[in-house]
Coordinates of C-alpha atoms and ligand atoms in Angstrom, one line a residue:
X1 CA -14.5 -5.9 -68.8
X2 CA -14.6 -2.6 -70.2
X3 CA -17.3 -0.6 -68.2
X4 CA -16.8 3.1 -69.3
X5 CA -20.4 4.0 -70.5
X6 CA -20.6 3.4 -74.5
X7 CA -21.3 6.6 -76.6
X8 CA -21.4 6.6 -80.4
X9 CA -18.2 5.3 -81.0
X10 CA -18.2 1.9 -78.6
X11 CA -19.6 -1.0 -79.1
X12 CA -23.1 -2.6 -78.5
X13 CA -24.3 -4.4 -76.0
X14 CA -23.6 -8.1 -75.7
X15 CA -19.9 -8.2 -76.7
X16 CA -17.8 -9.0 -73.9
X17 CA -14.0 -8.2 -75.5
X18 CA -14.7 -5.0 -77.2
X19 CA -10.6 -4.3 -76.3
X20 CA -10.1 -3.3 -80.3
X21 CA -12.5 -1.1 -81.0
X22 CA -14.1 0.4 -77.5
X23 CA -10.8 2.5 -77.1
X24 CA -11.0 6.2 -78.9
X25 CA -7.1 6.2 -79.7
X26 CA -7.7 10.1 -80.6
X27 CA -9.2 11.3 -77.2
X28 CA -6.6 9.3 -75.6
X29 CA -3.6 10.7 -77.6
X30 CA -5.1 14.0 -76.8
X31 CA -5.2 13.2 -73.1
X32 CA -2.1 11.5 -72.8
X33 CA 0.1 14.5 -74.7
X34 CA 1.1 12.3 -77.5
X35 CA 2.6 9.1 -75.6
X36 CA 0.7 6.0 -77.6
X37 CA -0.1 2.7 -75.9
X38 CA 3.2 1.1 -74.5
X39 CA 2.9 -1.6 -77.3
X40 CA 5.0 1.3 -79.0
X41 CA 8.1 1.6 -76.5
X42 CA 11.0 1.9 -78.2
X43 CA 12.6 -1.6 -78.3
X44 CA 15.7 -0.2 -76.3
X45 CA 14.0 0.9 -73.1
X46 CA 11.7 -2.9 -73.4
X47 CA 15.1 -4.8 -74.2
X48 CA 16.8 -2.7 -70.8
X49 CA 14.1 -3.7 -68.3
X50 CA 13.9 -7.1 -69.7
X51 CA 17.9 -7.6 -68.7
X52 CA 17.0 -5.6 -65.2
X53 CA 19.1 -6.8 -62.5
X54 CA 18.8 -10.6 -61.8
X55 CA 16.2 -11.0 -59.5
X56 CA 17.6 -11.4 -56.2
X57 CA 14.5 -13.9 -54.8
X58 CA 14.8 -16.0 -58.0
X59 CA 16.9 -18.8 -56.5
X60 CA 13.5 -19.5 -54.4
X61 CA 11.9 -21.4 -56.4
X62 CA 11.0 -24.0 -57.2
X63 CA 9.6 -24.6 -54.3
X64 CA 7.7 -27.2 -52.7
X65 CA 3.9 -27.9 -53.6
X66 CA 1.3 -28.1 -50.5
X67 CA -0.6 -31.4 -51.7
X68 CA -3.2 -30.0 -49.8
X69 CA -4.4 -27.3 -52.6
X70 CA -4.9 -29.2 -56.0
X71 CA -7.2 -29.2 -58.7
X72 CA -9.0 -31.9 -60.2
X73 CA -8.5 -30.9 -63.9
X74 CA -5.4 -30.4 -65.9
X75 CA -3.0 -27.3 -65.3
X76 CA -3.1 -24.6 -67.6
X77 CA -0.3 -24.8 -70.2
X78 CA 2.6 -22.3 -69.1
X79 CA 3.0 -20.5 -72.4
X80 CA -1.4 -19.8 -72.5
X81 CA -1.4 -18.8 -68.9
X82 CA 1.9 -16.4 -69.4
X83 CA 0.3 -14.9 -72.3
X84 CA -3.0 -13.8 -71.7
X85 CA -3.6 -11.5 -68.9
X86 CA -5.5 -8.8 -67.6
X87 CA -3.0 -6.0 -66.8
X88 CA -5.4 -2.5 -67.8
X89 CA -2.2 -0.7 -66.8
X90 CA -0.7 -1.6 -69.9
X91 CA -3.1 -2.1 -72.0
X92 CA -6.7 -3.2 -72.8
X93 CA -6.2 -6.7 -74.6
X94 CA -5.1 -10.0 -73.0
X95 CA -1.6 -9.2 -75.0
X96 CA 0.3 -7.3 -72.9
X97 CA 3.4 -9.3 -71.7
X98 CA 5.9 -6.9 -73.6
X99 CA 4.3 -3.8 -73.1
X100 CA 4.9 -5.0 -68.9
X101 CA 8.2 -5.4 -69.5
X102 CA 8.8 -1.9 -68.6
X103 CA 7.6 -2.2 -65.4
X104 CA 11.1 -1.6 -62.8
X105 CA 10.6 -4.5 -60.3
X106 CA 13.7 -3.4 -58.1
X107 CA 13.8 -1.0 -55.7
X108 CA 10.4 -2.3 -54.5
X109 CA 8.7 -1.3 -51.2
X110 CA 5.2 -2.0 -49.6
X111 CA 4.1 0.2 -47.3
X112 CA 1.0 -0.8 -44.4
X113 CA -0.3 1.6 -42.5
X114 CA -3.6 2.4 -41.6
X115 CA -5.3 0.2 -38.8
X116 CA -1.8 -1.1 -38.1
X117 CA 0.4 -0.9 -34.5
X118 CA 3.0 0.7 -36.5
X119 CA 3.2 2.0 -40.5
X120 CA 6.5 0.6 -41.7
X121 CA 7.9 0.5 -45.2
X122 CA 9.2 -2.8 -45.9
X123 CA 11.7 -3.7 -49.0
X124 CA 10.4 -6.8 -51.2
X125 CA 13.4 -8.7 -50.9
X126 CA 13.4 -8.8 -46.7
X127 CA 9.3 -9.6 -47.0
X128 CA 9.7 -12.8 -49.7
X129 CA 12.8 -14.2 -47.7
X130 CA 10.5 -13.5 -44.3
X131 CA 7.8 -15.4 -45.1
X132 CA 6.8 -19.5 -45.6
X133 CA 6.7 -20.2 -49.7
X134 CA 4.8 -22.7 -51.2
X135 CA 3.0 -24.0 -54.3
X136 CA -0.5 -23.7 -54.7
X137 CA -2.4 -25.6 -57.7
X138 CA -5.8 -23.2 -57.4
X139 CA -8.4 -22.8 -60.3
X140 CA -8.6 -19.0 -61.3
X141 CA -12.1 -17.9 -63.0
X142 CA -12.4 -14.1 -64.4
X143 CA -15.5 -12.3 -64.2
X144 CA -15.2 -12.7 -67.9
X145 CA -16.1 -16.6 -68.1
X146 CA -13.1 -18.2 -68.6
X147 CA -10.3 -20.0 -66.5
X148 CA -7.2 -21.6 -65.5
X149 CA -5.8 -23.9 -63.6
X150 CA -2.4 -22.6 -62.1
X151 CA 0.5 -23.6 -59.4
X152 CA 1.2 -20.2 -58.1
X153 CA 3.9 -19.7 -55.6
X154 CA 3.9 -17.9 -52.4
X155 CA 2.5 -17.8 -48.7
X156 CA -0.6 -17.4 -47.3
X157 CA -2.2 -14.1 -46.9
X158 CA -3.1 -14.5 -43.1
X159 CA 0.9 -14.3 -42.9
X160 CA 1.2 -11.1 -44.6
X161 CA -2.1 -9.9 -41.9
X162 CA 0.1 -11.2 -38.9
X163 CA 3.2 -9.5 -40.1
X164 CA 1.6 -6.2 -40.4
X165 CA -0.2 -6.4 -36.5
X166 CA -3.0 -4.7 -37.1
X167 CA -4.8 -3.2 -34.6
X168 CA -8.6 -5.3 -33.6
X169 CA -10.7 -2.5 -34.9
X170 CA -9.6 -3.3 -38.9
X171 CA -12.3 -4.6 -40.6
X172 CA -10.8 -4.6 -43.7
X173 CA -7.7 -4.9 -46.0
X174 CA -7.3 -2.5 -48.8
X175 CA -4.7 -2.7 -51.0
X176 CA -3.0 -0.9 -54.1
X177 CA -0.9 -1.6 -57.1
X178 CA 1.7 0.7 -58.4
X179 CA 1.2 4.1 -59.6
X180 CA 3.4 4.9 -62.7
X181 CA 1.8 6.3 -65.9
X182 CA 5.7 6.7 -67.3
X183 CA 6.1 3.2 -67.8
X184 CA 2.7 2.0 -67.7
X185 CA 0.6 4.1 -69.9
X186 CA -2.6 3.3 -69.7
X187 CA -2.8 4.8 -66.5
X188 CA -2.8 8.0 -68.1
X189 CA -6.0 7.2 -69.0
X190 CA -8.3 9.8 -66.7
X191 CA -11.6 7.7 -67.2
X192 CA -9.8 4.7 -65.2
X193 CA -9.5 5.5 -61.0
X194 CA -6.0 4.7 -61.4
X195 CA -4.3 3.8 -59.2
X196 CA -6.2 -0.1 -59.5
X197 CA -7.1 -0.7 -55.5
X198 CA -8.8 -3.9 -54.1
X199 CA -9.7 -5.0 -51.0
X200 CA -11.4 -7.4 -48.7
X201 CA -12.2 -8.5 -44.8
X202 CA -10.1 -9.3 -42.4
X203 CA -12.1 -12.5 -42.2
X204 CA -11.4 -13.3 -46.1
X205 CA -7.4 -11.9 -45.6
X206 CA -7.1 -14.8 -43.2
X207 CA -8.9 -17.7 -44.7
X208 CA -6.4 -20.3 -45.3
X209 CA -7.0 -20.0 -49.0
X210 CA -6.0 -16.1 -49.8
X211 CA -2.4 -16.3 -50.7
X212 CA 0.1 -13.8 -51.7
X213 CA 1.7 -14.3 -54.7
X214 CA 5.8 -14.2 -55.3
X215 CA 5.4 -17.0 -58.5
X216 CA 4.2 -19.3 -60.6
X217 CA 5.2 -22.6 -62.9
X218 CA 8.4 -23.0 -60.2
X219 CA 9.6 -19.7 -61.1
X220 CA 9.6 -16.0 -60.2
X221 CA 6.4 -14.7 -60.8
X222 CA 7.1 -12.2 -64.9
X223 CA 6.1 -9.1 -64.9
X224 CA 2.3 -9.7 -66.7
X225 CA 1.2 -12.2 -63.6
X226 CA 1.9 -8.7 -61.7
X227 CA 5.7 -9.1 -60.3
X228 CA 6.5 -8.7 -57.2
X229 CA 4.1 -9.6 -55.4
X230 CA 0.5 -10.3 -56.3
X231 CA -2.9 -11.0 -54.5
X232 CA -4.7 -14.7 -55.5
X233 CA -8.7 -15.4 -54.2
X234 CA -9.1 -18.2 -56.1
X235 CA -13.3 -18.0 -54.8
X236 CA -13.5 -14.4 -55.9
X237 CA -13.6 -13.6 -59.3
X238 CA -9.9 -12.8 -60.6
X239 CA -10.2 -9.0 -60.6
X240 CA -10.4 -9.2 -57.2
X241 CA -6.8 -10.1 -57.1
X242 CA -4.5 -7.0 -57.5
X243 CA -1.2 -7.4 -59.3
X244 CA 2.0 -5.7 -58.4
X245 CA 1.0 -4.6 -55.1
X246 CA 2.7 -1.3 -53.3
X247 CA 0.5 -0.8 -50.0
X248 CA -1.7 -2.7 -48.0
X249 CA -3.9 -0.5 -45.3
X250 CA -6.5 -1.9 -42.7
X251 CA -9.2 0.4 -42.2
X252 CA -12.5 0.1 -40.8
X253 CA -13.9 1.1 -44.0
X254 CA -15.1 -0.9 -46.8
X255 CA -12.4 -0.2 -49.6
X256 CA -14.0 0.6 -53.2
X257 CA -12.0 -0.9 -55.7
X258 CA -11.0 0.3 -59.4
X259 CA -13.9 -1.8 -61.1
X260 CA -16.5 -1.0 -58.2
X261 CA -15.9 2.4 -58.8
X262 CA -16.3 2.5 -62.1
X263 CA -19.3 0.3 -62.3
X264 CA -20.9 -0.5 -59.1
X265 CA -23.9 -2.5 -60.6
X266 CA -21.6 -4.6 -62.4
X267 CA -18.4 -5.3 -60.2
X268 CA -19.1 -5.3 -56.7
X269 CA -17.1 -5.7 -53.3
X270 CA -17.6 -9.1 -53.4
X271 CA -17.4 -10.6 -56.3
X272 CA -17.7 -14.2 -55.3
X273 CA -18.0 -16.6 -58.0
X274 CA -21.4 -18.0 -58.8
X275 CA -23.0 -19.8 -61.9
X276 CA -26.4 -18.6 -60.9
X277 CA -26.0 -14.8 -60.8
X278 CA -25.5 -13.6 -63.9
X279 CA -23.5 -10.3 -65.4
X280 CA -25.6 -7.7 -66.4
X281 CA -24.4 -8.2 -70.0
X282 CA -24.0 -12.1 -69.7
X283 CA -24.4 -15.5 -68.4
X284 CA -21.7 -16.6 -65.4
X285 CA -23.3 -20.2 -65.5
X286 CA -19.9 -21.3 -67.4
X287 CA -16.5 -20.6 -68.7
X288 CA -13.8 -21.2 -71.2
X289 CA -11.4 -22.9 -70.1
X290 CA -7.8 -21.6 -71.6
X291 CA -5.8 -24.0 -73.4
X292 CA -8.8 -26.2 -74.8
X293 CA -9.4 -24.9 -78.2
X294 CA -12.9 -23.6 -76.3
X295 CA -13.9 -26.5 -74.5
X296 CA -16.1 -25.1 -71.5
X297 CA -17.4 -26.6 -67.7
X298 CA -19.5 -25.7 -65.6
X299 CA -19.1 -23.0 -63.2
X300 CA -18.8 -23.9 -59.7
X301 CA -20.3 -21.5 -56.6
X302 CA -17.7 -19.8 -55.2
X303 CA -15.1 -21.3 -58.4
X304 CA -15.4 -24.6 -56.3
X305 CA -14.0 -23.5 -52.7
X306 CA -17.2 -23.6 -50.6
X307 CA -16.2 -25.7 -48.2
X308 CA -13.4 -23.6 -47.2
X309 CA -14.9 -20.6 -47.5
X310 CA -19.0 -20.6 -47.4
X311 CA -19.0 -20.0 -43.5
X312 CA -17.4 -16.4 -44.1
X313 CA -20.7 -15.4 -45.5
X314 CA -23.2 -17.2 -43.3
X315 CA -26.1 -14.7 -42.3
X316 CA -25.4 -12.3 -45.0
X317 CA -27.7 -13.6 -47.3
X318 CA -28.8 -9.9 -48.1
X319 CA -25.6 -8.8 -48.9
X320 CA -24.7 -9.2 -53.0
X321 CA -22.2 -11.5 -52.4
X322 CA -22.0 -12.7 -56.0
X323 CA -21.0 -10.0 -58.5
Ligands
MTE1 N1 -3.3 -4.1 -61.0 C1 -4.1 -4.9 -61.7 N2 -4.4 -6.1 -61.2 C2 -5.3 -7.0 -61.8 C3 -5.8 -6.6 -63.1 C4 -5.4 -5.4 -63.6 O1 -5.8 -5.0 -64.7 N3 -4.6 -4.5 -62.9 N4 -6.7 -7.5 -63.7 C5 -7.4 -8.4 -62.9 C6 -8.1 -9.4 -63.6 S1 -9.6 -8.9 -64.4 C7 -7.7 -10.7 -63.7 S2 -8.7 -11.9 -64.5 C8 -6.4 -11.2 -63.2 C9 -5.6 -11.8 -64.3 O2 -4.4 -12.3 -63.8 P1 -3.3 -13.0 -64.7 O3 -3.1 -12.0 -65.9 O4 -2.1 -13.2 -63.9 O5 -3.9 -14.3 -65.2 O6 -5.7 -10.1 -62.6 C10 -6.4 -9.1 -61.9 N5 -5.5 -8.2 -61.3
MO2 MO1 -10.7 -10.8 -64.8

């Protein structure tokens, strides 16, 4: 979902993974002072974060499934799902599981402040063991047209909203994923807003479907599913839902996110799934789905959730609730 306004040297219009040959390695050399895209790391430092200390939460899981959340469709094969992500902060392709590696998952804090009774700093190990995990089976659709079908693990969102106390005036949740260009080297990139920041309503944090990631396939979530601690929307297309997330404010302000920023008319604040409203630069009427050898469906409004989540958006029919 490269967005960055094409010049000479990008691609054309109508191809939606330019990821090879959009990216001008010699302006970003230039701007980065010589460190090249982490697929590069020395094997050392890659091989020390991979043996990091053991992960003190990953005795959690499995844990149990809520029956309640499933998917009428087959589950995404773990080895597809765990190796084709969207991570921009480590590198532009779907292929960067090693390059992630690098990312230090312990000490990890998340901060809230803002809107909030109090600002407190709270350590990811006394947050995970705080709060009710379970697995999820939800369907996840990128803005890109294709999908999955995941069990993520974790607790719902409107637990996370409760712990912080926010104060009644917060509209909104905004929220932010790590800032480190040394290990993740793509945020040295100055055309990207960096750090990546999402956000939604207090209404949508709440919603018995928003859940906060911790893992996924009965294990701790790795480092390329955004480790420690990710947001899921399953109705919102995925790059609504931040990885590796450091702070979570309430505001009264409608948060702009990295995407929206970049390219308003194509990634809004919504970004609610729906077949009949179509990318500027293509159709959103269906999707690959991963795993399939390219078999596609149908896309469902709102990726299939409506009737847990269409009464958030009653009387905001002028609003552009779909892209
Ligand atoms: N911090 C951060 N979060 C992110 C992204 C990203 O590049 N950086 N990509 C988003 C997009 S576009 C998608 S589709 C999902 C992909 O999640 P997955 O790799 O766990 O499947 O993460 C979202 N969250
Ligand atoms: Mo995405």
């Amino acid at each position: 979902m490269h967005v960055i306004r094409r010049r000479g040297w990008e691609l054309p219009e109508g191809l939606t993974t330019p990821e090879h040959v959009f990216f001008n390695r010699r302006q970003f050399l230039a701007g980065t002072a010589g460190i090249a895209a982490a697929g590069s790391l020395p094997a050392s430092a890659i091989a020390q974060r991979v043996t990091d200390i053991p992960d003190p939460t990953a005795s959690l899981y499995p844990v149990a499934r809520n029956a309640k959340y499933t998917v009428d469709g087959e589950i995404t094969a773990e080895k597809v799902a765990t190796t084709y992500n969207n991570f921009y902060e480590f590198g532009f392709s779907k292929n960067i599981v090693r390059a992630a590696q690098a990312l230090p998952l312990r000490p990890w804090t998340v901060k809230f402040d803002g809107m909030v009774e109090k600002e407190m700093t709270v350590g990811i190990d006394d947050l995970i063991k705080a709060m009710p995990l379970e697995e999820r089976v939800y369907r996840m659709r990128c803005v890109e047209a294709w999908s999955m079908v995941v069990p993520w693990s974790g607790f719902p969102m409107a637990k996370l909203v409760e712990f912080a106390k926010p104060l009644s005036s917060a509209k909104y949740v905004r929220m932010e994923t790590f800032m480190n260009p040394s290990v993740a080297p793509y945020q040295k990139d100055f055309r990207y807003p960096w750090p990546y920041i999402e956000g939604c309503t207090i209404a949508e944090a709440t919603n018995e479907l928003a859940f906060m990631v911790t893992g996924i396939y009965g294990k701790v979530l790795p480092k390329q599913h955004g480790a420690p601690i990710r947001l899921m929307l399953p109705w919102k297309y995925g790059f609504k839902s931040l990885k590796s997330i450091v702070r979570v404010t309430f505001t009264d302000k409608r948060p702009v996110g990295l995407w929206e920023k970049l390219q308003a008319s194509e990634y809004g604040f919504w970004a609610n799934v729906h077949p009949g409203v179509s990318h500027p630069r293509w159709s959103q009427a269906d999707e690959e789905v991963l795993g399939t050898g390219g078999k596609r469906r149908k896309t469902d409004v709102f990726n299939g959730y409506g009737e847990y989540v269409a009464a958030l958006y009653k009387g905001m029919e002028d609003e552009p609730l779909y892209k």
